[in-house]
Amino acid sequence: MWAASCLASCCAACACDACRTVVSGISRRSARIAYCGLFALSLVVSWILREVAAPLMEKLPWINHFHKTPDREWFETDAVLRVSLGNFLFFTILAFSMVGVKNQRDPRDAVHHGGWMMKIICWFILVILMFFVPNEIISFYESASKFGAGLFLLVQVVLLLDFVHGWNDKWVGYDEQFWYVALLVVSLVCYLATFGFSGLLFHLFTPSGQDCGLNTFFIVMTLTLVLLFAIVALHPAVGGSILPASVISLYCMYLCYSGLASEPRDYECNGLHKHSKAISTGTLTLGLLTTVLSVVYSAVRAGSSTTLLSPPSSPRAGAGKPLLPMDKADEHEEKEKNKPVSYSYAFFHIIFSLASMYSAMLLTGWSTSVGESGKLVDVGWPSVWVRIITGWATAGLYIWSLVAPILFPEREF
């Protein structure tokens, strides 16, 4: 017994030392990666608790205070929402505390990049505390998460449009034949993939002998938008490029597939229903991985914008100039502190707050379960409409980005 307790103490000490070593190794350059890792950890915790926490939560009187105990799926959804709420509060508190940080002299700059042991402890405490809050708060958060998740998807669309326009401008700016050929080749590949994708959608989601008018409408509508993109982009008055149109076309077709694949597995027009059990784990893993990657991209790219929320500003010339001359080491340190921050800390954390809501909706099928859908990620009719409407919103924003400079020539876009 004594030996076992000593061994346990040694293991705990080694674990603490390992954590301290990892935390102390997080530098300014790797801080954003560390935040992404913490978010990924929250997804893993949500996934695990969704699978194993239901029996325990049924025994908690402040959660299961109903006259009739809900089914297992209710407790699985509740566990995910509580972890998500703790994650949301953690990043929201950081976001509000970082509003207005403009240079590295601000003490909050050190808070953003350091104190990782305390941050992890606070995150852990917040997640634990969420399992003691009333069900009414979780129900309200569930409703709010649907709007927050939609806003996260909208941010992703805006970032995608910014990326494809920037990509096109960069290649055109080289003004060399090689880059024009590369632009044409990539555009053709995207269009071939788009139309090939549409054929696959017709094969999988409009099976013969079934009345699948809704699925046919979704696919045909997306193809119509693809054609509209090319017409508007190549119109002489617009003078657009085919590259952004082809990339957005492929993305919209992917969103159409994502929406159709989210249809309940027992729906006769869903060609994936025969493989529901085989792909459940794969869908779950892919959904979580896609979420992490999209959050990393959104956080890094949106956070790096200098035009959102609290944009960096260059320090005024002569501001904070010392009365006495400093040696070179002190002067270098002073210059480092006066450097403007490279991205908006507040907006960076807001992206993670919205992503917490979005991931909760993915893991709970937008808080619905149809048939076997409760064991899958992002399955159910709400998920279908969210994906389809996101595709239409993407189309609308892209066309607006083309015609807005013509409609409002005096404004800068």
XYZ file of N, CA and C in Angstrom, residues 141-282:
426
model
N -28.442 28.961 -23.549
C -27.189 28.904 -24.309
C -27.362 28.067 -25.578
N -28.147 27.011 -25.481
C -28.407 26.175 -26.666
C -29.063 26.995 -27.769
N -30.046 27.827 -27.395
C -30.713 28.668 -28.395
C -29.758 29.709 -28.964
N -28.957 30.326 -28.079
C -28.010 31.345 -28.532
C -26.929 30.752 -29.420
N -26.578 29.495 -29.170
C -25.509 28.861 -29.941
C -25.862 28.721 -31.411
N -27.136 28.581 -31.707
C -27.535 28.455 -33.109
C -27.241 29.737 -33.877
N -27.442 30.878 -33.213
C -27.118 32.157 -33.848
C -25.607 32.366 -33.891
N -24.915 32.015 -32.808
C -23.460 32.153 -32.787
C -22.781 31.273 -33.817
N -23.307 30.048 -33.990
C -22.735 29.137 -34.991
C -22.944 29.686 -36.394
N -24.126 30.257 -36.642
C -24.375 30.871 -37.946
C -23.448 32.044 -38.204
N -23.184 32.838 -37.168
C -22.254 33.958 -37.309
C -20.837 33.471 -37.596
N -20.443 32.358 -36.974
C -19.121 31.785 -37.243
C -19.002 31.350 -38.702
N -20.062 30.727 -39.222
C -20.054 30.321 -40.630
C -19.982 31.539 -41.544
N -20.662 32.621 -41.155
C -20.626 33.840 -41.962
C -19.223 34.440 -41.978
N -18.551 34.422 -40.836
C -17.172 34.917 -40.774
C -16.280 34.097 -41.701
N -16.470 32.782 -41.704
C -15.684 31.930 -42.587
C -15.906 32.280 -44.056
N -17.152 32.584 -44.411
C -17.456 32.944 -45.793
C -16.742 34.236 -46.176
N -16.795 35.230 -45.298
C -16.122 36.507 -45.570
C -14.618 36.304 -45.736
N -14.041 35.474 -44.889
C -12.606 35.201 -44.982
C -12.263 34.464 -46.271
N -13.143 33.543 -46.679
C -12.898 32.822 -47.934
C -12.918 33.782 -49.117
N -13.904 34.692 -49.144
C -13.976 35.661 -50.230
C -12.735 36.549 -50.254
N -12.305 36.972 -49.087
C -11.091 37.790 -49.004
C -9.875 37.014 -49.506
N -9.823 35.726 -49.172
C -8.689 34.891 -49.586
C -8.642 34.712 -51.108
N -9.784 34.379 -51.735
C -9.767 34.097 -53.164
C -9.501 35.364 -53.977
N -10.039 36.502 -53.527
C -9.755 37.750 -54.232
C -8.272 38.122 -54.087
N -7.731 37.916 -52.893
C -6.308 38.195 -52.693
C -5.424 37.263 -53.508
N -5.816 36.000 -53.578
C -5.080 35.012 -54.380
C -5.056 35.437 -55.846
N -6.224 35.831 -56.372
C -6.304 36.246 -57.774
C -5.459 37.497 -58.028
N -5.572 38.478 -57.144
C -4.822 39.726 -57.326
C -3.319 39.486 -57.304
N -2.882 38.562 -56.459
C -1.453 38.287 -56.364
C -0.922 37.673 -57.655
N -1.636 36.698 -58.198
C -1.173 36.039 -59.431
C -1.256 36.984 -60.623
N -2.324 37.766 -60.706
C -2.446 38.722 -61.804
C -1.371 39.801 -61.689
N -1.042 40.149 -60.452
C -0.036 41.186 -60.237
C 1.342 40.830 -60.752
N 1.649 39.527 -60.865
C 2.947 39.121 -61.418
C 3.073 39.508 -62.897
N 1.912 39.593 -63.593
C 1.882 40.015 -64.996
C 2.853 39.216 -65.861
N 2.840 37.908 -65.662
C 3.674 37.015 -66.462
C 2.794 35.897 -67.031
N 3.181 35.399 -68.198
C 2.374 34.392 -68.875
C 2.221 33.135 -68.029
N 3.273 32.737 -67.307
C 3.212 31.525 -66.489
C 2.082 31.607 -65.477
N 1.943 32.756 -64.821
C 0.925 32.893 -63.774
C -0.470 32.977 -64.372
N -0.585 33.553 -65.572
C -1.890 33.561 -66.239
C -2.308 32.135 -66.622
N -1.349 31.346 -67.085
C -1.650 29.949 -67.419
C -2.024 29.176 -66.152
N -1.260 29.406 -65.067
C -1.565 28.744 -63.794
C -2.966 29.111 -63.319
N -3.330 30.374 -63.480
C -4.669 30.826 -63.085
C -5.740 30.092 -63.883
N -5.500 29.940 -65.193
C -6.472 29.252 -66.040
C -6.569 27.769 -65.688
N -5.426 27.132 -65.431
C -5.421 25.700 -65.104
C -6.168 25.440 -63.800
N -5.889 26.236 -62.776
C -6.562 26.056 -61.490
C -8.064 26.272 -61.645
N -8.448 27.259 -62.429
C -9.874 27.521 -62.645
C -10.557 26.339 -63.322
N -9.898 25.778 -64.351
C -10.468 24.625 -65.047
C -10.592 23.421 -64.119
N -9.576 23.192 -63.298
C -9.628 22.071 -62.354
C -10.789 22.246 -61.379
N -10.971 23.472 -60.892
C -12.072 23.728 -59.957
C -13.430 23.504 -60.620
N -13.574 23.926 -61.863
C -14.851 23.728 -62.552
C -15.099 22.248 -62.850
N -14.052 21.531 -63.259
C -14.206 20.092 -63.492
C -14.607 19.381 -62.203
N -13.963 19.757 -61.089
C -14.313 19.167 -59.798
C -15.742 19.518 -59.408
N -16.167 20.750 -59.702
C -17.523 21.184 -59.365
C -18.571 20.354 -60.107
N -18.396 20.219 -61.417
C -19.395 19.473 -62.194
C -19.315 17.967 -61.909
N -18.108 17.458 -61.653
C -17.997 16.062 -61.238
C -18.681 15.817 -59.905
N -18.531 16.767 -59.012
C -19.170 16.699 -57.699
C -20.689 16.686 -57.852
N -21.198 17.524 -58.753
C -22.656 17.586 -58.949
C -23.196 16.258 -59.468
N -22.440 15.594 -60.364
C -22.867 14.278 -60.836
C -22.933 13.262 -59.716
N -21.955 13.324 -58.801
C -21.962 12.427 -57.643
C -23.163 12.701 -56.748
N -23.525 13.972 -56.593
C -24.677 14.325 -55.758
C -25.966 13.772 -56.362
N -26.116 13.899 -57.681
C -27.312 13.330 -58.324
C -27.361 11.816 -58.123
N -26.215 11.166 -58.180
C -26.170 9.707 -58.017
C -26.518 9.282 -56.594
N -25.989 10.002 -55.599
C -26.163 9.583 -54.206
C -27.482 10.023 -53.598
N -27.969 11.220 -53.981
C -29.074 11.816 -53.242
C -30.352 11.975 -54.056
N -30.373 11.453 -55.275
C -31.626 11.406 -56.045
C -31.793 10.005 -56.635
N -31.917 8.990 -55.762
C -32.028 7.609 -56.261
C -33.313 7.408 -57.067
N -33.213 6.551 -58.049
C -34.388 6.273 -58.886
C -35.461 5.563 -58.066
N -36.704 5.858 -58.403
C -37.821 5.244 -57.694
C -38.238 5.979 -56.442
N -37.576 7.086 -56.113
C -37.904 7.861 -54.918
C -38.262 9.288 -55.329
N -39.152 9.885 -54.575
C -39.530 11.272 -54.823
C -38.567 12.172 -54.053
N -37.536 12.650 -54.728
C -36.482 13.436 -54.083
C -36.413 14.841 -54.679
N -37.580 15.460 -54.795
C -37.647 16.788 -55.396
C -36.839 17.832 -54.646
N -36.814 17.736 -53.307
C -36.074 18.724 -52.528
C -34.580 18.624 -52.814
N -34.045 17.401 -52.836
C -32.629 17.224 -53.131
C -32.283 17.698 -54.536
N -33.164 17.388 -55.486
C -32.935 17.843 -56.855
C -32.916 19.367 -56.927
N -33.813 20.000 -56.187
C -33.857 21.467 -56.154
C -32.549 22.034 -55.609
N -32.048 21.454 -54.518
C -30.795 21.946 -53.934
C -29.642 21.862 -54.944
N -29.522 20.737 -55.639
C -28.407 20.535 -56.568
C -28.536 21.449 -57.778
N -29.748 21.523 -58.359
C -29.967 22.369 -59.536
C -29.767 23.843 -59.181
N -30.217 24.243 -57.998
C -30.038 25.617 -57.559
C -28.556 25.963 -57.450
N -27.773 25.036 -56.921
C -26.334 25.268 -56.797
C -25.683 25.373 -58.174
N -26.065 24.514 -59.109
C -25.531 24.587 -60.474
C -25.918 25.905 -61.142
N -27.129 26.387 -60.868
C -27.553 27.678 -61.415
C -26.675 28.808 -60.893
N -26.365 28.741 -59.610
C -25.489 29.755 -59.015
C -24.092 29.693 -59.622
N -23.602 28.475 -59.881
C -22.287 28.314 -60.500
C -22.252 29.007 -61.859
N -23.310 28.817 -62.649
C -23.396 29.464 -63.956
C -23.493 30.979 -63.807
N -24.246 31.422 -62.812
C -24.399 32.859 -62.571
C -23.072 33.499 -62.170
N -22.282 32.799 -61.368
C -20.969 33.328 -60.981
C -20.125 33.643 -62.208
N -20.061 32.688 -63.143
C -19.228 32.860 -64.333
C -19.742 34.007 -65.194
N -21.067 34.115 -65.361
C -21.642 35.170 -66.201
C -21.339 36.546 -65.624
N -21.552 36.696 -64.317
C -21.325 37.994 -63.690
C -19.837 38.346 -63.670
N -18.989 37.366 -63.333
C -17.557 37.643 -63.235
C -16.955 38.035 -64.575
N -17.442 37.437 -65.679
C -16.875 37.700 -66.999
C -17.598 38.806 -67.751
N -18.593 39.409 -67.128
C -19.303 40.508 -67.777
C -18.348 41.689 -67.961
N -18.366 42.325 -69.140
C -17.427 43.438 -69.394
C -17.526 44.569 -68.382
N -18.736 44.817 -67.873
C -18.889 45.910 -66.906
C -18.249 45.586 -65.566
N -18.174 44.284 -65.247
C -17.587 43.865 -63.961
C -16.085 43.715 -64.086
N -15.647 43.055 -65.165
C -14.216 42.865 -65.363
C -13.589 41.992 -64.299
N -14.319 40.977 -63.853
C -13.799 40.080 -62.825
C -12.895 39.019 -63.400
N -12.522 38.065 -62.548
C -11.640 36.975 -62.947
C -12.354 35.650 -62.758
N -11.935 34.657 -63.530
C -12.565 33.341 -63.468
C -12.082 32.531 -62.273
N -10.914 32.862 -61.720
C -10.388 32.076 -60.599
C -11.277 32.159 -59.361
N -11.595 33.366 -58.853
C -12.494 33.413 -57.681
C -13.841 32.749 -57.951
N -14.377 32.929 -59.171
C -15.675 32.322 -59.502
C -15.603 30.804 -59.430
N -14.501 30.220 -59.908
C -14.374 28.759 -59.901
C -14.197 28.221 -58.485
N -13.418 28.909 -57.676
C -13.185 28.457 -56.298
C -14.473 28.549 -55.483
N -15.199 29.653 -55.612
C -16.467 29.811 -54.891
C -17.489 28.790 -55.388
N -17.460 28.474 -56.682
C -18.367 27.453 -57.220
C -18.113 26.101 -56.567
N -16.850 25.738 -56.462
C -16.501 24.459 -55.830
C -16.900 24.442 -54.362
N -16.694 25.559 -53.682
C -17.049 25.635 -52.267
C -18.571 25.517 -52.078
N -19.332 26.186 -52.924
C -20.800 26.101 -52.822
C -21.280 24.686 -53.092
N -20.645 23.996 -54.049
C -21.034 22.613 -54.323
C -20.688 21.716 -53.136
N -19.556 22.006 -52.487
C -19.198 21.246 -51.288
C -20.234 21.474 -50.180
N -20.674 22.726 -50.012
C -21.689 23.008 -48.998
C -22.992 22.291 -49.316
N -23.313 22.197 -50.608
C -24.517 21.452 -51.003
C -24.374 19.982 -50.618
N -23.203 19.411 -50.897
C -22.964 18.018 -50.491
C -23.046 17.874 -48.975
N -22.421 18.812 -48.264
C -22.412 18.738 -46.799
C -23.832 18.779 -46.246
N -24.691 19.627 -46.876
C -26.078 19.700 -46.435
C -26.837 18.417 -46.714
N -26.683 17.881 -47.919
C -27.382 16.635 -48.271
C -26.878 15.459 -47.440
N -25.586 15.427 -47.151
C -25.038 14.347 -46.339
C -25.516 14.425 -44.894
N -26.019 15.604 -44.488
C -26.516 15.766 -43.116
C -27.966 15.325 -42.965
N -28.594 14.930 -44.053
C -29.967 14.446 -43.948
C -30.018 13.193 -43.072
N -31.109 13.000 -42.339
C -31.203 11.818 -41.471
C -30.920 10.537 -42.244
N -30.251 9.602 -41.602
C -29.832 8.378 -42.277
C -31.023 7.490 -42.689
N -32.176 7.681 -42.055
C -33.335 6.875 -42.435
C -34.175 7.558 -43.521
N -33.712 8.696 -44.028
C -34.403 9.381 -45.127
C -34.106 8.638 -46.425
N -35.159 8.284 -47.167
C -34.984 7.402 -48.325
C -34.157 8.020 -49.444
N -34.049 9.349 -49.475
C -33.282 10.011 -50.534
C -31.812 10.215 -50.153
N -31.444 9.829 -48.964
C -30.041 9.946 -48.544
C -29.321 8.656 -48.905
N -28.458 8.725 -49.923
C -27.744 7.535 -50.371
C -26.722 7.023 -49.400
N -26.458 7.779 -48.313
C -25.492 7.334 -47.316
C -26.134 6.488 -46.226
N -27.458 6.308 -46.274
C -28.128 5.623 -45.155
C -27.681 4.183 -45.007
N -27.228 3.560 -46.100
C -26.773 2.176 -46.003
C -25.443 2.046 -45.283
N -24.728 3.164 -45.156
C -23.388 3.124 -44.561
C -23.348 3.851 -43.223
N -24.517 4.099 -42.607
C -24.546 4.929 -41.412
C -23.711 4.362 -40.290
N -23.786 3.084 -40.029
C -23.023 2.509 -38.939
C -21.539 2.475 -39.260
N -21.220 2.226 -40.525
C -19.816 2.095 -40.908
C -19.087 3.423 -40.855
N -19.791 4.530 -41.126
C -19.078 5.797 -41.227
C -19.278 6.689 -40.004
N -20.017 6.202 -38.989
C -20.306 7.077 -37.859
C -19.034 7.575 -37.190
N -18.099 6.685 -36.886
C -16.849 7.101 -36.243
C -16.026 7.967 -37.184
N -15.974 7.584 -38.459
C -15.217 8.379 -39.428
C -15.811 9.764 -39.594
